[in-house]
Coordinates of C-alpha atoms and ligand atoms in Angstrom, one line a residue:
Chain A
M1 CA -8.6 -2.9 -0.1
K2 CA -6.5 -4.3 -2.9
F3 CA -5.8 -2.3 -6.1
S4 CA -7.2 -5.2 -8.2
T5 CA -10.4 -5.0 -6.2
F6 CA -10.7 -1.3 -7.0
E7 CA -10.2 -2.1 -10.6
Y8 CA -12.8 -4.8 -10.4
F9 CA -15.3 -2.4 -8.8
F10 CA -14.8 0.3 -11.5
Q11 CA -15.1 -2.2 -14.3
E12 CA -18.4 -3.4 -12.8
V13 CA -19.7 0.2 -12.6
A14 CA -18.6 1.0 -16.1
L15 CA -20.2 -2.1 -17.4
S16 CA -23.4 -1.5 -15.6
L17 CA -23.6 2.1 -16.8
R18 CA -23.0 1.0 -20.4
R19 CA -25.5 -1.8 -20.2
K20 CA -28.4 0.4 -19.3
N21 CA -27.2 3.6 -20.7
L22 CA -30.6 5.1 -21.4
M23 CA -31.6 4.7 -17.8
S24 CA -28.2 6.0 -16.7
I25 CA -28.5 9.1 -18.9
A26 CA -32.0 9.7 -17.5
S27 CA -30.9 9.5 -14.0
I28 CA -27.8 11.6 -14.6
G29 CA -30.1 14.2 -16.3
T30 CA -32.4 14.2 -13.3
V31 CA -29.6 14.6 -10.9
A32 CA -28.2 17.5 -13.0
V33 CA -31.5 19.4 -13.3
S34 CA -32.2 19.0 -9.6
L35 CA -28.7 20.1 -8.6
F36 CA -28.9 23.0 -11.0
V37 CA -32.1 24.3 -9.3
L38 CA -30.5 23.6 -6.0
G39 CA -27.5 25.6 -7.0
V40 CA -29.6 28.5 -8.2
F41 CA -31.2 28.7 -4.8
L42 CA -27.8 28.4 -3.1
I43 CA -26.5 31.3 -5.2
L44 CA -29.6 33.4 -4.5
V45 CA -29.5 32.8 -0.8
L46 CA -25.8 33.5 -0.5
N47 CA -26.2 36.7 -2.5
F48 CA -29.1 38.0 -0.5
N49 CA -27.3 37.2 2.7
R50 CA -24.3 39.2 1.4
L51 CA -26.5 42.1 0.4
A52 CA -28.2 42.1 3.7
G53 CA -24.9 41.8 5.4
T54 CA -23.4 44.7 3.4
L55 CA -26.3 47.0 4.1
E56 CA -26.3 46.0 7.7
S57 CA -22.6 46.7 8.1
Q58 CA -23.3 50.1 6.6
V59 CA -25.9 50.9 9.2
Q60 CA -25.4 54.3 10.5
I61 CA -27.5 56.7 12.4
S62 CA -28.1 60.2 11.1
V63 CA -28.4 62.6 13.9
Y64 CA -30.0 66.0 13.1
F65 CA -29.6 68.9 15.4
K66 CA -32.3 71.4 16.2
D67 CA -32.0 74.7 14.3
D68 CA -31.4 76.7 17.4
A69 CA -28.6 74.4 18.7
T70 CA -25.4 76.2 19.3
A71 CA -22.0 74.9 18.1
A72 CA -20.9 74.3 21.7
K73 CA -24.1 72.3 22.5
E74 CA -23.5 70.3 19.4
R75 CA -20.0 69.5 20.3
E76 CA -21.1 68.5 23.8
A77 CA -23.7 66.2 22.3
A78 CA -21.2 64.6 19.9
A79 CA -18.8 64.0 22.8
L80 CA -21.7 62.5 24.8
I81 CA -22.6 60.1 21.9
R82 CA -19.0 59.1 21.4
D83 CA -18.9 57.9 25.0
M84 CA -22.0 55.8 24.6
Q85 CA -21.7 52.1 24.5
G86 CA -21.3 50.4 21.2
I87 CA -20.5 53.5 19.2
D88 CA -17.8 53.0 16.5
S89 CA -17.4 56.5 15.2
V90 CA -19.0 59.9 15.2
H91 CA -18.5 62.3 12.2
F92 CA -19.8 65.9 12.2
V93 CA -21.4 67.1 9.0
S94 CA -22.1 70.8 8.9
R95 CA -25.1 72.2 7.1
E96 CA -22.8 73.6 4.4
E97 CA -21.3 70.3 3.8
A98 CA -24.7 68.7 3.8
M99 CA -25.8 71.2 1.1
N100 CA -22.8 70.4 -1.0
R101 CA -23.5 66.7 -0.8
L102 CA -27.1 67.3 -1.8
K103 CA -26.0 69.4 -4.8
E104 CA -23.7 66.7 -5.8
R105 CA -26.3 64.0 -5.6
L106 CA -28.8 66.1 -7.6
G107 CA -26.3 66.6 -10.3
D108 CA -28.3 67.9 -13.4
Q109 CA -31.2 68.6 -11.2
K110 CA -29.4 71.2 -9.1
Y111 CA -31.8 73.9 -10.4
L112 CA -34.4 72.5 -8.0
L113 CA -32.4 74.3 -5.2
E114 CA -32.7 77.7 -6.9
S115 CA -36.1 78.3 -5.4
L116 CA -34.4 78.4 -2.0
D117 CA -32.8 81.7 -2.8
N118 CA -29.4 80.5 -1.5
E119 CA -30.9 79.8 1.9
N120 CA -29.8 76.5 3.5
P121 CA -32.7 74.6 5.1
L122 CA -30.5 71.7 6.1
P123 CA -29.5 71.3 9.8
D124 CA -26.1 70.3 11.2
S125 CA -25.9 66.6 11.7
L126 CA -23.7 63.7 12.9
E127 CA -23.1 60.5 11.2
V128 CA -22.9 57.9 13.9
V129 CA -21.7 54.4 13.1
V130 CA -22.4 51.6 15.6
K131 CA -20.3 48.6 16.3
R132 CA -22.9 46.0 15.8
P133 CA -26.2 46.2 13.8
D134 CA -28.3 45.0 16.7
M135 CA -27.2 48.1 18.7
V136 CA -28.6 50.5 16.3
E137 CA -32.0 50.7 17.8
T138 CA -30.9 51.3 21.4
A139 CA -28.3 53.8 20.3
A140 CA -30.8 55.8 18.2
K141 CA -33.3 55.9 21.1
A142 CA -30.7 57.1 23.5
I143 CA -29.4 59.7 21.1
S144 CA -32.8 61.1 20.3
K145 CA -33.2 61.9 24.1
I146 CA -30.4 64.4 24.0
E147 CA -31.8 67.9 24.2
V148 CA -30.3 69.5 21.2
V149 CA -31.1 66.5 18.9
E150 CA -34.1 66.9 16.7
E151 CA -34.1 63.4 15.2
A152 CA -32.0 60.3 15.0
K153 CA -32.8 58.3 11.9
Y154 CA -31.6 54.9 10.6
G155 CA -32.5 52.5 7.8
Q156 CA -33.8 49.7 10.0
D157 CA -37.0 49.1 8.0
V158 CA -35.2 48.6 4.7
I159 CA -32.9 46.1 6.3
E160 CA -35.7 44.2 8.0
H161 CA -37.5 44.1 4.7
L162 CA -34.5 42.6 3.1
F163 CA -34.1 40.1 5.8
D164 CA -37.7 39.1 5.3
I165 CA -37.0 38.5 1.6
T166 CA -33.9 36.5 2.4
R167 CA -35.7 34.4 4.9
L168 CA -38.5 33.7 2.4
V169 CA -36.0 32.7 -0.3
R170 CA -34.2 30.6 2.2
I171 CA -37.3 28.8 3.4
F172 CA -38.7 28.3 -0.1
G173 CA -35.3 27.2 -1.3
L174 CA -35.0 24.7 1.5
V175 CA -38.4 23.2 0.9
L176 CA -37.6 23.0 -2.8
M177 CA -34.2 21.5 -2.2
I178 CA -35.6 18.8 0.1
L179 CA -38.3 17.9 -2.5
L180 CA -35.8 17.8 -5.3
A181 CA -33.2 15.9 -3.3
G182 CA -36.0 13.4 -2.4
A183 CA -37.0 13.0 -6.1
T184 CA -33.4 12.6 -7.1
I185 CA -32.7 10.0 -4.4
F186 CA -35.8 8.1 -5.6
I187 CA -34.6 8.1 -9.2
I188 CA -31.1 6.9 -8.3
A189 CA -32.6 4.3 -6.0
N190 CA -34.7 3.1 -8.9
T191 CA -31.7 2.9 -11.2
I192 CA -29.7 0.9 -8.7
R193 CA -32.6 -1.4 -8.2
L194 CA -32.5 -2.2 -11.9
T195 CA -28.8 -3.0 -11.5
V196 CA -29.4 -5.2 -8.5
F197 CA -32.1 -7.0 -10.6
A198 CA -29.8 -7.4 -13.6
R199 CA -27.1 -8.7 -11.3
R200 CA -29.1 -11.0 -9.1
K201 CA -27.4 -14.1 -10.5
E202 CA -23.9 -12.6 -9.9
I203 CA -24.9 -11.6 -6.5
A204 CA -26.2 -15.1 -5.7
I205 CA -22.9 -16.6 -6.9
M206 CA -20.9 -14.1 -5.0
K207 CA -22.6 -15.2 -1.9
Y208 CA -22.1 -18.9 -2.5
V209 CA -18.4 -18.4 -3.0
G210 CA -18.1 -16.3 0.2
A211 CA -17.8 -12.7 -0.9
T212 CA -18.4 -10.3 2.0
D213 CA -21.5 -8.1 2.1
W214 CA -19.5 -5.0 1.6
F215 CA -17.7 -6.5 -1.4
I216 CA -21.1 -7.1 -2.9
R217 CA -22.4 -3.7 -2.0
W218 CA -19.5 -1.5 -3.1
P219 CA -20.1 -1.6 -6.9
F220 CA -23.7 -0.5 -6.4
I221 CA -22.8 2.3 -4.0
L222 CA -20.1 3.3 -6.4
E223 CA -22.5 3.4 -9.3
G224 CA -24.8 5.7 -7.4
M225 CA -21.9 7.9 -6.5
V226 CA -20.7 8.1 -10.1
L227 CA -24.2 9.0 -11.3
G228 CA -24.4 11.8 -8.7
F229 CA -20.8 12.9 -9.5
I230 CA -21.5 13.2 -13.3
G231 CA -24.8 14.9 -12.7
G232 CA -23.1 17.3 -10.3
I233 CA -20.4 18.2 -12.8
L234 CA -23.0 19.0 -15.5
A235 CA -25.0 21.1 -13.0
A236 CA -21.8 22.9 -11.9
V237 CA -20.9 23.8 -15.5
A238 CA -24.5 25.0 -16.2
L239 CA -24.5 27.1 -13.0
R240 CA -21.3 28.8 -14.0
S241 CA -22.8 30.0 -17.2
F242 CA -26.0 31.0 -15.3
Y243 CA -24.1 33.0 -12.8
A244 CA -22.0 34.8 -15.5
A245 CA -25.2 35.7 -17.3
M246 CA -26.9 36.8 -14.1
A247 CA -23.9 38.9 -13.2
A248 CA -23.8 40.6 -16.5
K249 CA -27.5 41.4 -16.2
I250 CA -27.2 42.8 -12.7
Y251 CA -24.1 44.9 -13.3
G252 CA -25.9 46.4 -16.3
T253 CA -28.9 47.5 -14.2
L254 CA -28.7 47.3 -10.5
T255 CA -25.2 48.6 -10.1
F256 CA -25.4 49.0 -6.4
F257 CA -26.1 45.3 -5.8
P258 CA -23.0 43.8 -4.1
L259 CA -22.9 40.5 -6.1
M260 CA -20.5 37.8 -5.0
P261 CA -17.5 38.0 -7.3
Q262 CA -17.5 35.0 -9.6
Y263 CA -14.2 33.6 -8.3
P264 CA -13.7 31.9 -6.0
F265 CA -17.4 31.9 -5.1
M266 CA -18.5 29.8 -8.0
N267 CA -15.7 27.3 -7.3
Y268 CA -17.1 26.8 -3.9
V269 CA -20.6 26.4 -5.3
A270 CA -19.3 23.9 -7.8
I271 CA -17.7 21.8 -5.1
A272 CA -20.8 22.0 -2.9
I273 CA -23.0 20.9 -5.8
I274 CA -20.7 18.0 -6.9
L275 CA -20.4 16.8 -3.3
S276 CA -24.2 17.0 -2.9
G277 CA -24.6 15.0 -6.1
M278 CA -22.3 12.3 -4.7
A279 CA -24.0 12.3 -1.4
I280 CA -27.4 12.0 -3.0
G281 CA -26.2 9.2 -5.3
T282 CA -24.7 7.3 -2.4
L283 CA -27.9 7.7 -0.4
G284 CA -30.0 6.6 -3.3
S285 CA -28.0 3.4 -3.7
A286 CA -27.9 2.7 0.0
I287 CA -31.7 3.0 0.2
S288 CA -32.0 0.7 -2.8
L289 CA -29.6 -1.9 -1.4
K290 CA -31.4 -1.9 2.0
R291 CA -34.6 -2.7 0.2
F292 CA -33.6 -5.0 -2.6
L293 CA -30.3 -6.6 -1.8
Q294 CA -30.6 -9.2 0.9
V295 CA -27.0 -10.1 1.5
Chain B
M1 CA -16.6 -32.9 8.8
I2 CA -20.4 -32.8 9.2
H3 CA -22.3 -33.3 12.4
M4 CA -26.1 -33.1 12.4
Q5 CA -28.0 -33.7 15.6
G6 CA -31.8 -33.5 15.7
I7 CA -32.0 -31.3 12.7
T8 CA -35.6 -30.2 11.9
K9 CA -36.5 -27.7 9.1
I10 CA -39.9 -26.2 8.7
Y11 CA -40.3 -23.6 6.0
E12 CA -41.9 -20.7 7.7
D13 CA -43.8 -19.4 4.7
N14 CA -45.9 -22.5 4.0
G15 CA -45.2 -24.6 7.2
A16 CA -43.8 -27.4 5.1
L17 CA -41.9 -29.9 7.3
A18 CA -38.9 -30.6 5.0
L19 CA -36.6 -32.3 7.5
D20 CA -37.8 -34.1 10.6
N21 CA -35.3 -34.6 13.5
I22 CA -32.4 -35.8 11.4
S23 CA -29.1 -37.0 13.0
V24 CA -26.1 -38.0 10.9
D25 CA -22.3 -37.7 10.9
I26 CA -20.1 -37.5 7.8
E27 CA -16.4 -37.9 8.1
A28 CA -13.7 -36.0 6.2
G29 CA -12.9 -37.6 2.9
E30 CA -16.2 -39.4 2.5
F31 CA -18.2 -39.5 -0.7
V32 CA -21.9 -39.4 0.2
F33 CA -25.0 -39.7 -2.0
I34 CA -28.3 -38.2 -0.6
V35 CA -31.1 -40.0 -2.4
G36 CA -34.9 -39.9 -2.1
A37 CA -38.1 -39.2 -3.9
S38 CA -39.0 -35.7 -5.1
G39 CA -39.9 -33.5 -2.2
S40 CA -38.3 -35.8 0.3
G41 CA -35.9 -33.0 1.6
K42 CA -32.7 -33.6 -0.3
S43 CA -32.2 -30.0 -1.4
T44 CA -33.1 -28.8 2.0
F45 CA -30.4 -31.0 3.4
I46 CA -27.9 -29.5 1.0
R47 CA -29.0 -25.9 1.6
L48 CA -28.6 -26.3 5.3
L49 CA -24.9 -27.2 4.8
F50 CA -24.0 -23.9 3.2
R51 CA -26.4 -21.9 5.3
E52 CA -28.7 -21.0 2.5
V53 CA -31.4 -21.8 5.0
L54 CA -31.3 -22.1 8.8
P55 CA -32.6 -25.1 10.7
T56 CA -35.7 -24.7 12.8
D57 CA -34.1 -26.9 15.4
G58 CA -31.1 -29.0 16.1
T59 CA -27.3 -28.9 16.0
L60 CA -25.3 -28.5 12.8
I61 CA -21.5 -28.5 12.8
V62 CA -19.7 -28.2 9.4
N63 CA -15.9 -28.1 9.3
G64 CA -15.9 -27.4 13.0
V65 CA -18.2 -24.4 12.6
D66 CA -21.5 -24.1 14.4
V67 CA -23.4 -23.1 11.3
P68 CA -26.7 -21.8 12.7
G69 CA -24.8 -19.9 15.3
L70 CA -22.7 -18.0 12.8
K71 CA -23.1 -14.2 12.9
K72 CA -24.1 -12.6 9.6
N73 CA -20.6 -11.3 9.0
E74 CA -19.0 -14.7 9.7
V75 CA -20.9 -16.4 6.9
P76 CA -18.6 -15.4 4.0
A77 CA -15.5 -16.8 5.6
F78 CA -17.4 -20.0 6.3
R79 CA -18.6 -20.3 2.7
R80 CA -15.1 -20.0 1.5
T81 CA -14.4 -23.4 2.9
L82 CA -17.1 -25.0 0.8
G83 CA -17.8 -25.5 -2.9
V84 CA -21.4 -25.5 -4.1
I85 CA -22.7 -27.0 -7.4
F86 CA -26.2 -26.9 -8.7
Q87 CA -28.3 -28.7 -11.3
D88 CA -28.6 -25.6 -13.5
Y89 CA -24.8 -24.7 -13.4
R90 CA -25.5 -21.0 -12.6
L91 CA -22.8 -19.6 -14.8
L92 CA -22.6 -15.9 -15.7
P93 CA -23.6 -15.7 -19.4
D94 CA -21.5 -12.6 -20.2
K95 CA -18.3 -13.9 -18.7
T96 CA -16.0 -16.4 -20.4
V97 CA -15.1 -19.8 -19.0
Y98 CA -11.9 -18.4 -17.5
E99 CA -13.7 -15.3 -16.1
N100 CA -16.5 -17.4 -14.6
V101 CA -13.9 -19.5 -12.6
A102 CA -11.7 -16.5 -11.8
F103 CA -14.8 -14.6 -10.5
A104 CA -14.9 -17.0 -7.5
M105 CA -11.4 -15.9 -6.5
Q106 CA -11.8 -12.2 -7.4
V107 CA -14.7 -11.7 -5.1
I108 CA -12.8 -13.0 -2.2
E109 CA -9.9 -10.7 -3.2
A110 CA -7.3 -13.3 -4.0
P111 CA -4.0 -12.0 -5.4
R112 CA -4.0 -11.8 -9.2
R113 CA -1.1 -14.1 -9.7
L114 CA -2.6 -16.8 -7.6
I115 CA -5.9 -16.4 -9.5
Q116 CA -4.2 -17.1 -12.8
R117 CA -2.3 -20.1 -11.6
S118 CA -5.3 -21.6 -9.8
V119 CA -7.8 -21.1 -12.6
N120 CA -5.5 -22.7 -15.2
N121 CA -4.9 -25.5 -12.8
V122 CA -8.6 -26.3 -12.2
L123 CA -9.5 -25.9 -15.9
D124 CA -6.9 -28.6 -16.4
V125 CA -8.6 -30.8 -13.8
V126 CA -12.0 -30.5 -15.5
G127 CA -10.5 -30.8 -19.0
L128 CA -11.5 -27.4 -20.3
Q129 CA -8.2 -25.6 -20.6
E130 CA -8.7 -25.3 -24.4
K131 CA -12.1 -23.6 -24.1
Y132 CA -11.1 -21.0 -21.6
K133 CA -12.2 -18.2 -23.9
A134 CA -15.6 -19.6 -24.7
F135 CA -18.9 -18.2 -23.3
P136 CA -21.3 -20.5 -21.5
S137 CA -23.8 -20.3 -24.4
Q138 CA -21.1 -21.9 -26.7
L139 CA -20.7 -24.9 -24.4
S140 CA -22.6 -28.2 -24.0
G141 CA -24.4 -28.9 -20.7
G142 CA -21.7 -31.2 -19.5
E143 CA -19.0 -28.6 -20.3
Q144 CA -21.0 -25.9 -18.5
Q145 CA -21.3 -28.2 -15.4
R146 CA -17.5 -28.7 -15.6
V147 CA -17.0 -25.0 -15.5
A148 CA -19.3 -24.8 -12.4
I149 CA -17.2 -27.6 -10.8
A150 CA -14.0 -25.7 -11.6
R151 CA -15.5 -22.6 -10.0
A152 CA -16.6 -24.6 -6.9
I153 CA -13.1 -26.1 -6.3
V154 CA -10.9 -23.3 -7.4
N155 CA -10.6 -22.0 -3.8
R156 CA -9.7 -25.5 -2.6
P157 CA -12.7 -26.2 -0.4
S158 CA -12.5 -29.1 2.0
L159 CA -16.2 -29.9 1.3
V160 CA -18.0 -29.9 -2.0
I161 CA -21.8 -30.1 -2.0
A162 CA -23.8 -30.7 -5.1
D163 CA -27.5 -30.7 -5.7
E164 CA -28.3 -33.0 -8.6
P165 CA -25.3 -32.0 -10.6
T166 CA -26.1 -34.5 -13.3
G167 CA -29.8 -33.8 -13.3
N168 CA -29.8 -32.1 -16.7
L169 CA -27.2 -34.3 -18.4
D170 CA -27.3 -37.5 -20.5
P171 CA -25.8 -40.7 -19.0
E172 CA -22.5 -40.5 -20.8
T173 CA -21.9 -36.9 -19.9
S174 CA -23.0 -37.6 -16.3
W175 CA -20.2 -40.1 -16.1
D176 CA -17.6 -37.5 -17.2
I177 CA -18.9 -35.4 -14.3
M178 CA -18.8 -38.3 -11.8
D179 CA -15.2 -39.0 -13.0
I180 CA -14.2 -35.5 -12.0
F181 CA -16.0 -35.8 -8.6
H182 CA -14.2 -39.1 -8.1
R183 CA -10.8 -37.5 -8.7
I184 CA -11.6 -34.6 -6.5
N185 CA -12.7 -37.0 -3.7
S186 CA -9.5 -39.0 -4.2
S187 CA -7.5 -36.0 -3.4
G188 CA -9.1 -35.8 0.0
T189 CA -12.1 -33.5 -0.6
T190 CA -15.3 -34.6 1.1
I191 CA -18.3 -34.8 -1.3
V192 CA -22.0 -34.7 -0.5
M193 CA -24.2 -35.1 -3.5
A194 CA -28.0 -35.2 -3.8
T195 CA -29.1 -37.2 -6.8
H196 CA -31.9 -39.0 -8.5
D197 CA -29.5 -41.1 -10.7
K198 CA -30.0 -44.7 -9.8
H199 CA -27.4 -45.9 -12.3
I200 CA -24.6 -43.7 -10.9
V201 CA -25.4 -44.6 -7.3
D202 CA -25.6 -48.3 -8.0
T203 CA -22.4 -48.3 -9.9
M204 CA -20.2 -46.2 -7.6
R205 CA -21.2 -48.0 -4.4
R206 CA -20.5 -45.2 -2.0
R207 CA -22.2 -44.3 1.2
V208 CA -25.9 -43.7 0.5
I209 CA -28.2 -41.8 2.8
A210 CA -31.8 -42.2 1.8
I211 CA -34.4 -39.6 2.9
E212 CA -38.1 -40.1 2.9
D213 CA -40.6 -37.4 4.0
G214 CA -37.8 -35.6 5.8
K215 CA -36.5 -38.6 7.7
I216 CA -33.4 -40.7 7.2
V217 CA -34.7 -44.2 6.3
R218 CA -31.4 -45.8 5.3
D219 CA -27.7 -45.1 5.7
E220 CA -25.4 -47.7 4.1
A221 CA -21.6 -47.6 3.7
R222 CA -21.5 -49.1 0.2
G223 CA -25.1 -48.6 -0.7
V224 CA -27.3 -48.7 -3.7
Y225 CA -30.2 -46.5 -4.8
G226 CA -32.8 -48.9 -3.6
Y227 CA -35.8 -47.6 -5.5
E228 CA -37.2 -48.4 -8.8
V229 CA -37.1 -45.4 -11.1
Ligands
ATP1 N1 -38.2 -22.4 -0.3 C1 -39.1 -23.2 0.2 N2 -40.2 -22.7 0.8 C2 -41.2 -23.5 1.3 N3 -41.2 -24.8 1.2 C3 -40.1 -25.4 0.6 C4 -39.1 -24.7 0.0 N4 -38.2 -25.5 -0.5 C5 -38.7 -26.7 -0.3 N5 -39.8 -26.7 0.3 C6 -40.6 -27.9 0.7 O1 -39.8 -28.7 1.5 C7 -40.0 -30.1 1.1 C8 -38.7 -30.7 0.7 O2 -38.2 -30.0 -0.5 P1 -36.8 -30.2 -1.1 O3 -36.6 -29.2 -2.1 O4 -35.8 -30.3 0.0 O5 -37.0 -31.7 -1.8 P2 -36.1 -32.5 -2.8 O6 -35.9 -33.8 -2.2 O7 -34.9 -31.7 -3.1 O8 -37.0 -32.6 -4.0 P3 -36.5 -32.7 -5.6 O9 -36.0 -34.1 -5.7 O10 -37.8 -32.5 -6.3 O11 -35.5 -31.7 -5.8 C9 -41.0 -30.1 0.0 O12 -42.3 -30.4 0.6 C10 -41.1 -28.7 -0.5 O13 -42.4 -28.3 -0.9
MG2 MG1 -34.1 -30.8 -4.9

């Protein structure tokens, strides 16, 4: 394609946007709002995924020994576990160490332990880390069958819960995204339809003098793309502020939440949103052209 | 230049039989008037030539091209060999005279320098070089039609087809237009023009094809209009 042709296309788009600027602003606004909501869900889903992933990767089995287990038996059991399939590491925690950890965790409330009269009710234990999350259950079952093991515990239910939430957010987000994308495509298609209508004389003349179908279509496609692009940029800017505010809030309260760091995460989100905007815009004009531009 | 054999056109939407088994040949360089009463099928004849409509039946060769047999993507290239002019000018109101003519070259992606040269050239031919900056609304009907002619010939078509180009113009202005057509034809361009204008046809004494109810009823080399108006 020639440079002068490009120039011509962009002039046409600029002219068209200016000519019906109210309609253009309305459709850019709709695109921006839809993409913003889309972006919010994208951010939520990605963060929940990350949270679930983080917790998952931290999955470990706490293995508690029976009170009457001898040190030798315990060592034997640890060796046995270490040889099991899918085990990443095994770390021995003595009952003294467990007590110290408990004290540390209680902090100011250490006095609660005074009623124990310096007796330590905690058992010796092992911290077993598995290689893959889906191995946790099998490993835990096998471990609990060892004679000196009282109990093998892991946080599976918490994680499953989180997965449920993530799945829900994802499904809800997907449905909402599809609805919003549909509405946006509709708005853009409508805007382009108006352009086609305003340009019907030009289009007729272009056909008479032998312009190709694609030459006629391009300015319209481009207009949809530009509407989507501008809407996408607005949404991306708004999302950036939204995420900064959300991060501030979360770091202030839920300190454990492993939020995606703002950079480069938000750059990727911005790119995804802007590209989605352009895709939606292009699709909108394509649909409109298919229906209203008989070339 | 044009070969029609057994051309029939029935408009599908209302079943109107606009052309009924027409056969005619037009040679390169000819100047042909298509005459006939209102509704006889003149415009349909013209529209078939630039593939605005397709024939229901028959053979149509224009410029060596099998027009009904063209694939959709071959139509633009075919149309570039033609110039089309209408009764209502069909200029773009928000473009100047110069831009209206240049438009026909831009949309077929002609090089910019060629556009400038060609547009100035044809504006000269139609005598509008001084008004190149004017908008259509600032021009008389005759001047607007001259712009439309300039646009039709700027890509140097070998065939110019016009549907009642003087239909909206007073007699004197009509003669200005015919003078331009005469000059275009003298340079070798074939011209097919549908018209109601008895005076023009009778004065120019060119080939006249008369259509009545979709049939050719007369075809004379140096004909006259032949009807009372
Ligand atoms: N687009 C169309 N759809 C249906 N019927 C049409 C269409 N165009 C023309 N016709 C019919 O075809 C016949 C020929 O019409 P056409 O326009 O070719 O006549 P014409 O000779 O150009 O008339 P006029 O001198 O009034 O312009 C008429 O009966 C008309 O009603
Ligand atoms: Mg007519």
